[in-house]
Amino acid sequence: MRVGDVLPPLEIEITRTLIVAGAIASRDYQDVHHDAELARQKGSPDIFMNILTTNGLVGRYITDRFGPRSVLRRVAIRLGAPNYPGDTMVLTGTVEAVEGDTATVRVVGANGIGRHVTGTVTVTVPGADGARVAQGAEGAEVIEGAEGAAVHEAAGSRP
């Protein structure tokens, strides 16, 4: 992997089931993530994906591209246009930096109405050199910040 390399895109269909399942899995029971009528009453045209689901999809995108030995060291994302049911999000990535077995990748996820997510992911591939950086993190912690930002840092590495 070299600076400037572009990762293959990943298309994700945004279904009502994906949105609700992601909210349940992350214990986010806010009605705007599962009740279309209440979401409309609050000004949204429909339910929409939560940041924790997006964070997980960004992590999946990177680990799918870098392989099963990859360890997410840092995921810092910011949300933009909501992901509504019936749309498709396309994740793309560009390698911004490589140092030893660690790479920083700029990630963008766009849907039919704009950019849903932008951010950077730092990933380490144990045993890889700078030209072959390749290969998530268990026991990770997610910290939500201001203005819809989230930071996900690995608490340890996977064997």
Short mmCIF file of N, CA and C in Angstrom, two decimals:
data_model
loop_
_atom_site.label_atom_id
_atom_site.label_comp_id
_atom_site.label_asym_id
_atom_site.label_seq_id
_atom_site.Cartn_x
_atom_site.Cartn_y
_atom_site.Cartn_z
N MET A 1 0.85 -1.17 0.00
CA MET A 1 0.00 0.00 0.00
C MET A 1 0.90 1.23 0.00
N ARG A 2 0.56 2.18 -0.84
CA ARG A 2 1.35 3.40 -0.96
C ARG A 2 0.44 4.63 -0.85
N VAL A 3 1.03 5.73 -0.43
CA VAL A 3 0.29 6.98 -0.37
C VAL A 3 -0.30 7.26 -1.75
N GLY A 4 -1.57 7.62 -1.77
CA GLY A 4 -2.26 7.91 -3.02
C GLY A 4 -3.05 6.74 -3.57
N ASP A 5 -2.80 5.52 -3.06
CA ASP A 5 -3.57 4.36 -3.52
C ASP A 5 -5.04 4.57 -3.22
N VAL A 6 -5.88 4.17 -4.15
CA VAL A 6 -7.33 4.28 -4.00
C VAL A 6 -7.88 2.87 -3.76
N LEU A 7 -8.65 2.74 -2.69
CA LEU A 7 -9.27 1.45 -2.37
C LEU A 7 -10.49 1.23 -3.25
N PRO A 8 -10.79 -0.03 -3.57
CA PRO A 8 -12.01 -0.30 -4.34
C PRO A 8 -13.24 0.16 -3.56
N PRO A 9 -14.25 0.66 -4.25
CA PRO A 9 -15.46 1.12 -3.55
C PRO A 9 -16.27 -0.05 -2.99
N LEU A 10 -17.08 0.26 -1.98
CA LEU A 10 -18.01 -0.71 -1.41
C LEU A 10 -19.39 -0.09 -1.44
N GLU A 11 -20.33 -0.74 -2.14
CA GLU A 11 -21.72 -0.28 -2.20
C GLU A 11 -22.52 -0.99 -1.12
N ILE A 12 -23.25 -0.21 -0.33
CA ILE A 12 -24.09 -0.76 0.73
C ILE A 12 -25.52 -0.27 0.53
N GLU A 13 -26.43 -1.21 0.32
CA GLU A 13 -27.84 -0.85 0.21
C GLU A 13 -28.35 -0.45 1.58
N ILE A 14 -28.98 0.70 1.65
CA ILE A 14 -29.52 1.18 2.93
C ILE A 14 -30.97 0.72 3.02
N THR A 15 -31.16 -0.33 3.79
CA THR A 15 -32.50 -0.87 3.97
C THR A 15 -33.04 -0.46 5.34
N ARG A 16 -34.34 -0.53 5.45
CA ARG A 16 -34.99 -0.26 6.73
C ARG A 16 -34.46 -1.25 7.78
N THR A 17 -34.28 -2.50 7.39
CA THR A 17 -33.77 -3.52 8.31
C THR A 17 -32.36 -3.19 8.78
N LEU A 18 -31.48 -2.76 7.88
CA LEU A 18 -30.11 -2.39 8.26
C LEU A 18 -30.13 -1.24 9.28
N ILE A 19 -30.95 -0.24 9.03
CA ILE A 19 -31.02 0.91 9.94
C ILE A 19 -31.51 0.49 11.32
N VAL A 20 -32.60 -0.27 11.36
CA VAL A 20 -33.18 -0.68 12.65
C VAL A 20 -32.24 -1.66 13.36
N ALA A 21 -31.70 -2.63 12.64
CA ALA A 21 -30.80 -3.61 13.26
C ALA A 21 -29.55 -2.94 13.82
N GLY A 22 -29.01 -1.97 13.09
CA GLY A 22 -27.83 -1.24 13.57
C GLY A 22 -28.13 -0.46 14.83
N ALA A 23 -29.29 0.15 14.88
CA ALA A 23 -29.68 0.91 16.08
C ALA A 23 -29.86 -0.03 17.27
N ILE A 24 -30.51 -1.16 17.05
CA ILE A 24 -30.71 -2.12 18.14
C ILE A 24 -29.38 -2.68 18.60
N ALA A 25 -28.52 -3.07 17.66
CA ALA A 25 -27.24 -3.67 18.02
C ALA A 25 -26.37 -2.71 18.83
N SER A 26 -26.49 -1.42 18.55
CA SER A 26 -25.70 -0.43 19.28
C SER A 26 -26.47 0.18 20.46
N ARG A 27 -27.63 -0.41 20.76
CA ARG A 27 -28.48 0.02 21.88
C ARG A 27 -28.89 1.49 21.79
N ASP A 28 -29.12 1.92 20.57
CA ASP A 28 -29.58 3.29 20.32
C ASP A 28 -31.07 3.21 20.02
N TYR A 29 -31.89 3.44 21.03
CA TYR A 29 -33.32 3.27 20.89
C TYR A 29 -34.06 4.56 20.56
N GLN A 30 -33.35 5.56 20.06
CA GLN A 30 -34.03 6.80 19.68
C GLN A 30 -35.02 6.48 18.57
N ASP A 31 -36.22 7.01 18.70
CA ASP A 31 -37.30 6.68 17.77
C ASP A 31 -36.99 7.02 16.32
N VAL A 32 -36.15 8.00 16.06
CA VAL A 32 -35.84 8.39 14.68
C VAL A 32 -35.09 7.30 13.91
N HIS A 33 -34.64 6.26 14.62
CA HIS A 33 -33.92 5.16 13.98
C HIS A 33 -34.79 3.92 13.78
N HIS A 34 -36.08 3.97 14.22
CA HIS A 34 -36.93 2.79 14.03
C HIS A 34 -38.40 3.09 13.82
N ASP A 35 -38.86 4.31 14.06
CA ASP A 35 -40.28 4.63 13.95
C ASP A 35 -40.47 5.75 12.93
N ALA A 36 -40.91 5.37 11.72
CA ALA A 36 -41.02 6.35 10.63
C ALA A 36 -41.98 7.48 10.96
N GLU A 37 -43.10 7.18 11.59
CA GLU A 37 -44.08 8.23 11.92
C GLU A 37 -43.49 9.24 12.91
N LEU A 38 -42.85 8.76 13.96
CA LEU A 38 -42.24 9.68 14.93
C LEU A 38 -41.06 10.45 14.31
N ALA A 39 -40.33 9.81 13.40
CA ALA A 39 -39.25 10.52 12.70
C ALA A 39 -39.83 11.67 11.88
N ARG A 40 -40.96 11.41 11.19
CA ARG A 40 -41.62 12.47 10.40
C ARG A 40 -42.13 13.60 11.30
N GLN A 41 -42.68 13.24 12.47
CA GLN A 41 -43.14 14.26 13.40
C GLN A 41 -42.00 15.16 13.87
N LYS A 42 -40.79 14.64 13.84
CA LYS A 42 -39.61 15.41 14.26
C LYS A 42 -38.91 16.08 13.09
N GLY A 43 -39.53 16.02 11.89
CA GLY A 43 -39.01 16.77 10.75
C GLY A 43 -38.19 15.97 9.75
N SER A 44 -38.03 14.68 9.97
CA SER A 44 -37.27 13.84 9.03
C SER A 44 -38.25 13.16 8.08
N PRO A 45 -37.89 12.97 6.83
CA PRO A 45 -38.80 12.29 5.91
C PRO A 45 -38.98 10.80 6.21
N ASP A 46 -38.07 10.22 6.99
CA ASP A 46 -38.13 8.79 7.31
C ASP A 46 -37.13 8.51 8.42
N ILE A 47 -37.04 7.24 8.83
CA ILE A 47 -35.99 6.87 9.80
C ILE A 47 -34.64 7.05 9.12
N PHE A 48 -33.58 7.15 9.91
CA PHE A 48 -32.25 7.30 9.32
C PHE A 48 -31.21 6.58 10.18
N MET A 49 -30.09 6.24 9.54
CA MET A 49 -29.03 5.47 10.17
C MET A 49 -28.35 6.27 11.27
N ASN A 50 -27.99 5.56 12.36
CA ASN A 50 -27.27 6.23 13.45
C ASN A 50 -25.76 6.20 13.21
N ILE A 51 -25.03 7.04 13.94
CA ILE A 51 -23.60 7.18 13.74
C ILE A 51 -22.83 5.90 14.10
N LEU A 52 -23.34 5.13 15.05
CA LEU A 52 -22.63 3.91 15.45
C LEU A 52 -22.68 2.86 14.34
N THR A 53 -23.79 2.77 13.62
CA THR A 53 -23.88 1.86 12.49
C THR A 53 -22.93 2.31 11.39
N THR A 54 -22.92 3.61 11.12
CA THR A 54 -21.99 4.14 10.12
C THR A 54 -20.56 3.83 10.51
N ASN A 55 -20.22 4.04 11.78
CA ASN A 55 -18.87 3.77 12.27
C ASN A 55 -18.49 2.30 12.01
N GLY A 56 -19.42 1.41 12.29
CA GLY A 56 -19.17 -0.01 12.05
C GLY A 56 -18.98 -0.33 10.57
N LEU A 57 -19.76 0.31 9.71
CA LEU A 57 -19.63 0.08 8.27
C LEU A 57 -18.30 0.61 7.74
N VAL A 58 -17.85 1.74 8.26
CA VAL A 58 -16.54 2.28 7.87
C VAL A 58 -15.44 1.31 8.31
N GLY A 59 -15.55 0.79 9.53
CA GLY A 59 -14.57 -0.19 10.01
C GLY A 59 -14.56 -1.44 9.15
N ARG A 60 -15.74 -1.90 8.80
CA ARG A 60 -15.85 -3.08 7.92
C ARG A 60 -15.19 -2.82 6.58
N TYR A 61 -15.43 -1.65 6.03
CA TYR A 61 -14.84 -1.29 4.74
C TYR A 61 -13.32 -1.43 4.79
N ILE A 62 -12.72 -0.89 5.83
CA ILE A 62 -11.26 -0.94 5.95
C ILE A 62 -10.77 -2.36 6.19
N THR A 63 -11.36 -3.09 7.13
CA THR A 63 -10.88 -4.44 7.41
C THR A 63 -11.13 -5.39 6.24
N ASP A 64 -12.20 -5.18 5.49
CA ASP A 64 -12.42 -6.00 4.28
C ASP A 64 -11.30 -5.77 3.27
N ARG A 65 -10.81 -4.55 3.19
CA ARG A 65 -9.78 -4.22 2.21
C ARG A 65 -8.37 -4.60 2.68
N PHE A 66 -8.13 -4.53 3.99
CA PHE A 66 -6.79 -4.78 4.52
C PHE A 66 -6.61 -6.19 5.05
N GLY A 67 -7.68 -6.94 5.20
CA GLY A 67 -7.58 -8.34 5.56
C GLY A 67 -7.82 -8.64 7.03
N PRO A 68 -7.90 -9.94 7.36
CA PRO A 68 -8.29 -10.37 8.70
C PRO A 68 -7.27 -10.07 9.80
N ARG A 69 -6.04 -9.76 9.46
CA ARG A 69 -5.05 -9.44 10.49
C ARG A 69 -5.01 -7.95 10.81
N SER A 70 -5.79 -7.15 10.09
CA SER A 70 -5.75 -5.70 10.30
C SER A 70 -6.32 -5.33 11.66
N VAL A 71 -5.78 -4.27 12.22
CA VAL A 71 -6.22 -3.77 13.52
C VAL A 71 -6.56 -2.29 13.35
N LEU A 72 -7.81 -1.95 13.63
CA LEU A 72 -8.20 -0.54 13.57
C LEU A 72 -7.61 0.16 14.78
N ARG A 73 -6.82 1.18 14.54
CA ARG A 73 -6.22 1.95 15.63
C ARG A 73 -7.02 3.20 15.95
N ARG A 74 -7.62 3.78 14.93
CA ARG A 74 -8.40 5.00 15.14
C ARG A 74 -9.36 5.18 13.98
N VAL A 75 -10.62 5.47 14.31
CA VAL A 75 -11.63 5.80 13.31
C VAL A 75 -12.23 7.13 13.76
N ALA A 76 -12.06 8.16 12.96
CA ALA A 76 -12.61 9.49 13.28
C ALA A 76 -13.51 9.90 12.12
N ILE A 77 -14.82 9.96 12.39
CA ILE A 77 -15.77 10.26 11.32
C ILE A 77 -16.68 11.43 11.69
N ARG A 78 -17.25 12.02 10.64
CA ARG A 78 -18.23 13.08 10.81
C ARG A 78 -19.38 12.78 9.84
N LEU A 79 -20.61 12.90 10.34
CA LEU A 79 -21.77 12.65 9.50
C LEU A 79 -22.20 13.90 8.75
N GLY A 80 -22.79 13.66 7.59
CA GLY A 80 -23.35 14.73 6.77
C GLY A 80 -24.79 14.39 6.41
N ALA A 81 -25.04 14.12 5.14
CA ALA A 81 -26.38 13.78 4.65
C ALA A 81 -26.84 12.46 5.26
N PRO A 82 -28.06 12.40 5.75
CA PRO A 82 -28.55 11.16 6.37
C PRO A 82 -28.63 9.99 5.39
N ASN A 83 -28.50 8.78 5.92
CA ASN A 83 -28.76 7.55 5.15
C ASN A 83 -30.19 7.14 5.42
N TYR A 84 -31.04 7.27 4.39
CA TYR A 84 -32.44 6.88 4.50
C TYR A 84 -32.66 5.54 3.79
N PRO A 85 -33.71 4.81 4.18
CA PRO A 85 -34.02 3.55 3.50
C PRO A 85 -34.25 3.78 2.01
N GLY A 86 -33.80 2.80 1.22
CA GLY A 86 -34.01 2.88 -0.23
C GLY A 86 -32.85 3.49 -0.98
N ASP A 87 -31.88 4.03 -0.28
CA ASP A 87 -30.72 4.64 -0.92
C ASP A 87 -29.57 3.63 -0.92
N THR A 88 -28.47 3.99 -1.54
CA THR A 88 -27.24 3.21 -1.53
C THR A 88 -26.11 4.12 -1.11
N MET A 89 -25.29 3.65 -0.18
CA MET A 89 -24.09 4.40 0.20
C MET A 89 -22.90 3.72 -0.44
N VAL A 90 -22.04 4.53 -1.04
CA VAL A 90 -20.82 4.02 -1.64
C VAL A 90 -19.64 4.54 -0.84
N LEU A 91 -18.91 3.62 -0.22
CA LEU A 91 -17.71 3.99 0.53
C LEU A 91 -16.50 3.92 -0.38
N THR A 92 -15.66 4.96 -0.30
CA THR A 92 -14.41 5.00 -1.04
C THR A 92 -13.30 5.41 -0.09
N GLY A 93 -12.07 5.07 -0.43
CA GLY A 93 -10.96 5.42 0.43
C GLY A 93 -9.69 5.68 -0.35
N THR A 94 -8.86 6.57 0.21
CA THR A 94 -7.57 6.90 -0.37
C THR A 94 -6.53 6.88 0.73
N VAL A 95 -5.42 6.20 0.49
CA VAL A 95 -4.34 6.13 1.48
C VAL A 95 -3.66 7.49 1.54
N GLU A 96 -3.65 8.09 2.75
CA GLU A 96 -3.04 9.41 2.94
C GLU A 96 -1.63 9.33 3.49
N ALA A 97 -1.34 8.28 4.27
CA ALA A 97 -0.02 8.16 4.89
C ALA A 97 0.27 6.69 5.15
N VAL A 98 1.56 6.34 5.07
CA VAL A 98 2.01 4.99 5.42
C VAL A 98 3.29 5.13 6.22
N GLU A 99 3.29 4.48 7.39
CA GLU A 99 4.49 4.48 8.22
C GLU A 99 4.67 3.07 8.76
N GLY A 100 5.66 2.35 8.24
CA GLY A 100 5.86 0.97 8.64
C GLY A 100 4.67 0.13 8.27
N ASP A 101 4.07 -0.52 9.28
CA ASP A 101 2.92 -1.39 9.02
C ASP A 101 1.58 -0.69 9.30
N THR A 102 1.60 0.63 9.35
CA THR A 102 0.40 1.42 9.66
C THR A 102 0.08 2.38 8.53
N ALA A 103 -1.20 2.45 8.18
CA ALA A 103 -1.65 3.37 7.13
C ALA A 103 -2.79 4.23 7.66
N THR A 104 -2.90 5.44 7.15
CA THR A 104 -4.04 6.31 7.40
C THR A 104 -4.80 6.45 6.10
N VAL A 105 -6.10 6.16 6.17
CA VAL A 105 -6.94 6.17 4.98
C VAL A 105 -8.04 7.20 5.14
N ARG A 106 -8.20 8.05 4.15
CA ARG A 106 -9.30 9.01 4.10
C ARG A 106 -10.50 8.29 3.51
N VAL A 107 -11.63 8.30 4.23
CA VAL A 107 -12.82 7.57 3.80
C VAL A 107 -13.96 8.55 3.56
N VAL A 108 -14.70 8.32 2.47
CA VAL A 108 -15.90 9.09 2.16
C VAL A 108 -17.01 8.09 1.83
N GLY A 109 -18.19 8.33 2.40
CA GLY A 109 -19.36 7.53 2.08
C GLY A 109 -20.43 8.45 1.54
N ALA A 110 -20.77 8.27 0.27
CA ALA A 110 -21.76 9.14 -0.38
C ALA A 110 -23.03 8.36 -0.69
N ASN A 111 -24.16 9.06 -0.60
CA ASN A 111 -25.45 8.48 -0.98
C ASN A 111 -26.10 9.40 -2.02
N GLY A 112 -27.35 9.15 -2.32
CA GLY A 112 -28.03 9.92 -3.36
C GLY A 112 -28.23 11.39 -3.07
N ILE A 113 -28.10 11.81 -1.81
CA ILE A 113 -28.31 13.22 -1.49
C ILE A 113 -27.02 13.94 -1.08
N GLY A 114 -25.91 13.22 -1.03
CA GLY A 114 -24.64 13.87 -0.70
C GLY A 114 -23.70 12.96 0.06
N ARG A 115 -22.77 13.58 0.75
CA ARG A 115 -21.81 12.84 1.55
C ARG A 115 -22.42 12.49 2.90
N HIS A 116 -22.56 11.21 3.17
CA HIS A 116 -23.09 10.75 4.45
C HIS A 116 -22.01 10.79 5.52
N VAL A 117 -20.81 10.36 5.19
CA VAL A 117 -19.73 10.27 6.17
C VAL A 117 -18.40 10.64 5.53
N THR A 118 -17.59 11.36 6.30
CA THR A 118 -16.21 11.63 5.90
C THR A 118 -15.34 11.41 7.13
N GLY A 119 -14.11 11.02 6.90
CA GLY A 119 -13.22 10.83 8.04
C GLY A 119 -11.95 10.12 7.67
N THR A 120 -11.20 9.75 8.71
CA THR A 120 -9.95 9.02 8.51
C THR A 120 -9.94 7.80 9.41
N VAL A 121 -9.25 6.78 8.92
CA VAL A 121 -9.07 5.54 9.66
C VAL A 121 -7.59 5.22 9.67
N THR A 122 -7.07 4.93 10.86
CA THR A 122 -5.69 4.47 10.98
C THR A 122 -5.75 2.97 11.24
N VAL A 123 -5.04 2.21 10.41
CA VAL A 123 -5.07 0.76 10.47
C VAL A 123 -3.65 0.21 10.47
N THR A 124 -3.42 -0.80 11.30
CA THR A 124 -2.12 -1.48 11.35
C THR A 124 -2.31 -2.91 10.87
N VAL A 125 -1.33 -3.37 10.10
CA VAL A 125 -1.31 -4.75 9.66
C VAL A 125 -0.02 -5.37 10.18
N PRO A 126 -0.11 -6.11 11.29
CA PRO A 126 1.10 -6.67 11.88
C PRO A 126 1.92 -7.46 10.86
N GLY A 127 3.20 -7.16 10.82
CA GLY A 127 4.11 -7.87 9.93
C GLY A 127 4.18 -7.33 8.52
N ALA A 128 3.35 -6.35 8.19
CA ALA A 128 3.38 -5.78 6.83
C ALA A 128 4.42 -4.68 6.78
N ASP A 129 5.04 -4.53 5.61
CA ASP A 129 5.95 -3.39 5.44
C ASP A 129 5.20 -2.26 4.77
N GLY A 130 5.84 -1.12 4.60
CA GLY A 130 5.18 0.06 4.04
C GLY A 130 4.57 -0.15 2.68
N ALA A 131 5.12 -1.07 1.89
CA ALA A 131 4.59 -1.30 0.55
C ALA A 131 3.42 -2.27 0.57
N ARG A 132 3.24 -3.00 1.70
CA ARG A 132 2.20 -4.01 1.75
C ARG A 132 1.27 -3.84 2.94
N VAL A 133 1.11 -2.66 3.45
CA VAL A 133 0.22 -2.50 4.59
C VAL A 133 -1.11 -3.10 4.22
N ALA A 134 -1.52 -4.05 4.96
CA ALA A 134 -2.80 -4.68 4.73
C ALA A 134 -3.22 -5.48 5.95
N GLN A 135 -4.28 -5.57 6.56
CA GLN A 135 -4.96 -6.48 7.45
C GLN A 135 -5.43 -5.90 8.78
N GLY A 136 -9.99 -5.32 12.06
CA GLY A 136 -10.42 -4.76 13.06
C GLY A 136 -10.03 -4.86 14.46
N ALA A 137 -10.56 -4.42 15.08
CA ALA A 137 -10.20 -4.26 16.48
C ALA A 137 -11.32 -4.77 17.36
N GLU A 138 -10.96 -5.54 18.37
CA GLU A 138 -11.93 -5.99 19.35
C GLU A 138 -11.75 -5.16 20.60
N GLY A 139 -12.74 -5.11 21.42
CA GLY A 139 -12.63 -4.35 22.65
C GLY A 139 -12.44 -2.87 22.39
N ALA A 140 -13.03 -2.35 21.33
CA ALA A 140 -12.85 -0.95 20.99
C ALA A 140 -13.90 -0.10 21.68
N GLU A 141 -13.61 1.15 21.79
CA GLU A 141 -14.50 2.08 22.46
C GLU A 141 -14.89 3.17 21.48
N VAL A 142 -16.13 3.55 21.49
CA VAL A 142 -16.61 4.62 20.63
C VAL A 142 -16.97 5.81 21.51
N ILE A 143 -16.49 6.96 21.11
CA ILE A 143 -16.76 8.19 21.86
C ILE A 143 -17.41 9.16 20.90
N GLU A 144 -18.63 9.56 21.16
CA GLU A 144 -19.28 10.54 20.31
C GLU A 144 -18.85 11.93 20.72
N GLY A 145 -18.54 12.74 19.72
CA GLY A 145 -18.12 14.11 19.97
C GLY A 145 -19.17 15.09 19.50
N ALA A 146 -18.80 16.34 19.49
CA ALA A 146 -19.71 17.40 19.08
C ALA A 146 -20.00 17.32 17.59
N GLU A 147 -21.12 17.83 17.20
CA GLU A 147 -21.53 17.97 15.81
C GLU A 147 -21.51 16.67 15.03
N GLY A 148 -21.93 15.58 15.67
CA GLY A 148 -22.05 14.32 14.96
C GLY A 148 -20.74 13.64 14.66
N ALA A 149 -19.68 13.95 15.35
CA ALA A 149 -18.41 13.28 15.12
C ALA A 149 -18.27 12.10 16.06
N ALA A 150 -17.54 11.10 15.64
CA ALA A 150 -17.26 9.96 16.49
C ALA A 150 -15.81 9.58 16.36
N VAL A 151 -15.24 9.15 17.43
CA VAL A 151 -13.87 8.64 17.40
C VAL A 151 -13.91 7.25 17.97
N HIS A 152 -13.28 6.32 17.29
CA HIS A 152 -13.29 4.91 17.67
C HIS A 152 -11.81 4.53 17.79
N GLU A 153 -11.37 4.18 18.97
CA GLU A 153 -9.98 3.82 19.15
C GLU A 153 -9.88 2.42 19.73
N ALA A 154 -8.95 1.64 19.19
CA ALA A 154 -8.78 0.27 19.64
C ALA A 154 -8.23 0.26 21.06
N ALA A 155 -8.83 -0.57 21.88
CA ALA A 155 -8.36 -0.72 23.26
C ALA A 155 -7.28 -1.79 23.35
N GLY A 156 -7.12 -2.55 22.32
CA GLY A 156 -6.12 -3.61 22.28
C GLY A 156 -6.04 -4.15 20.89
N SER A 157 -5.21 -5.14 20.70
CA SER A 157 -5.11 -5.70 19.36
C SER A 157 -5.56 -7.14 19.39
N ARG A 158 -5.90 -7.61 18.24
CA ARG A 158 -6.40 -8.96 18.07
C ARG A 158 -5.20 -9.87 17.82
N PRO A 159 -5.18 -11.10 18.36
CA PRO A 159 -4.05 -12.01 18.11
C PRO A 159 -3.97 -12.39 16.65
#
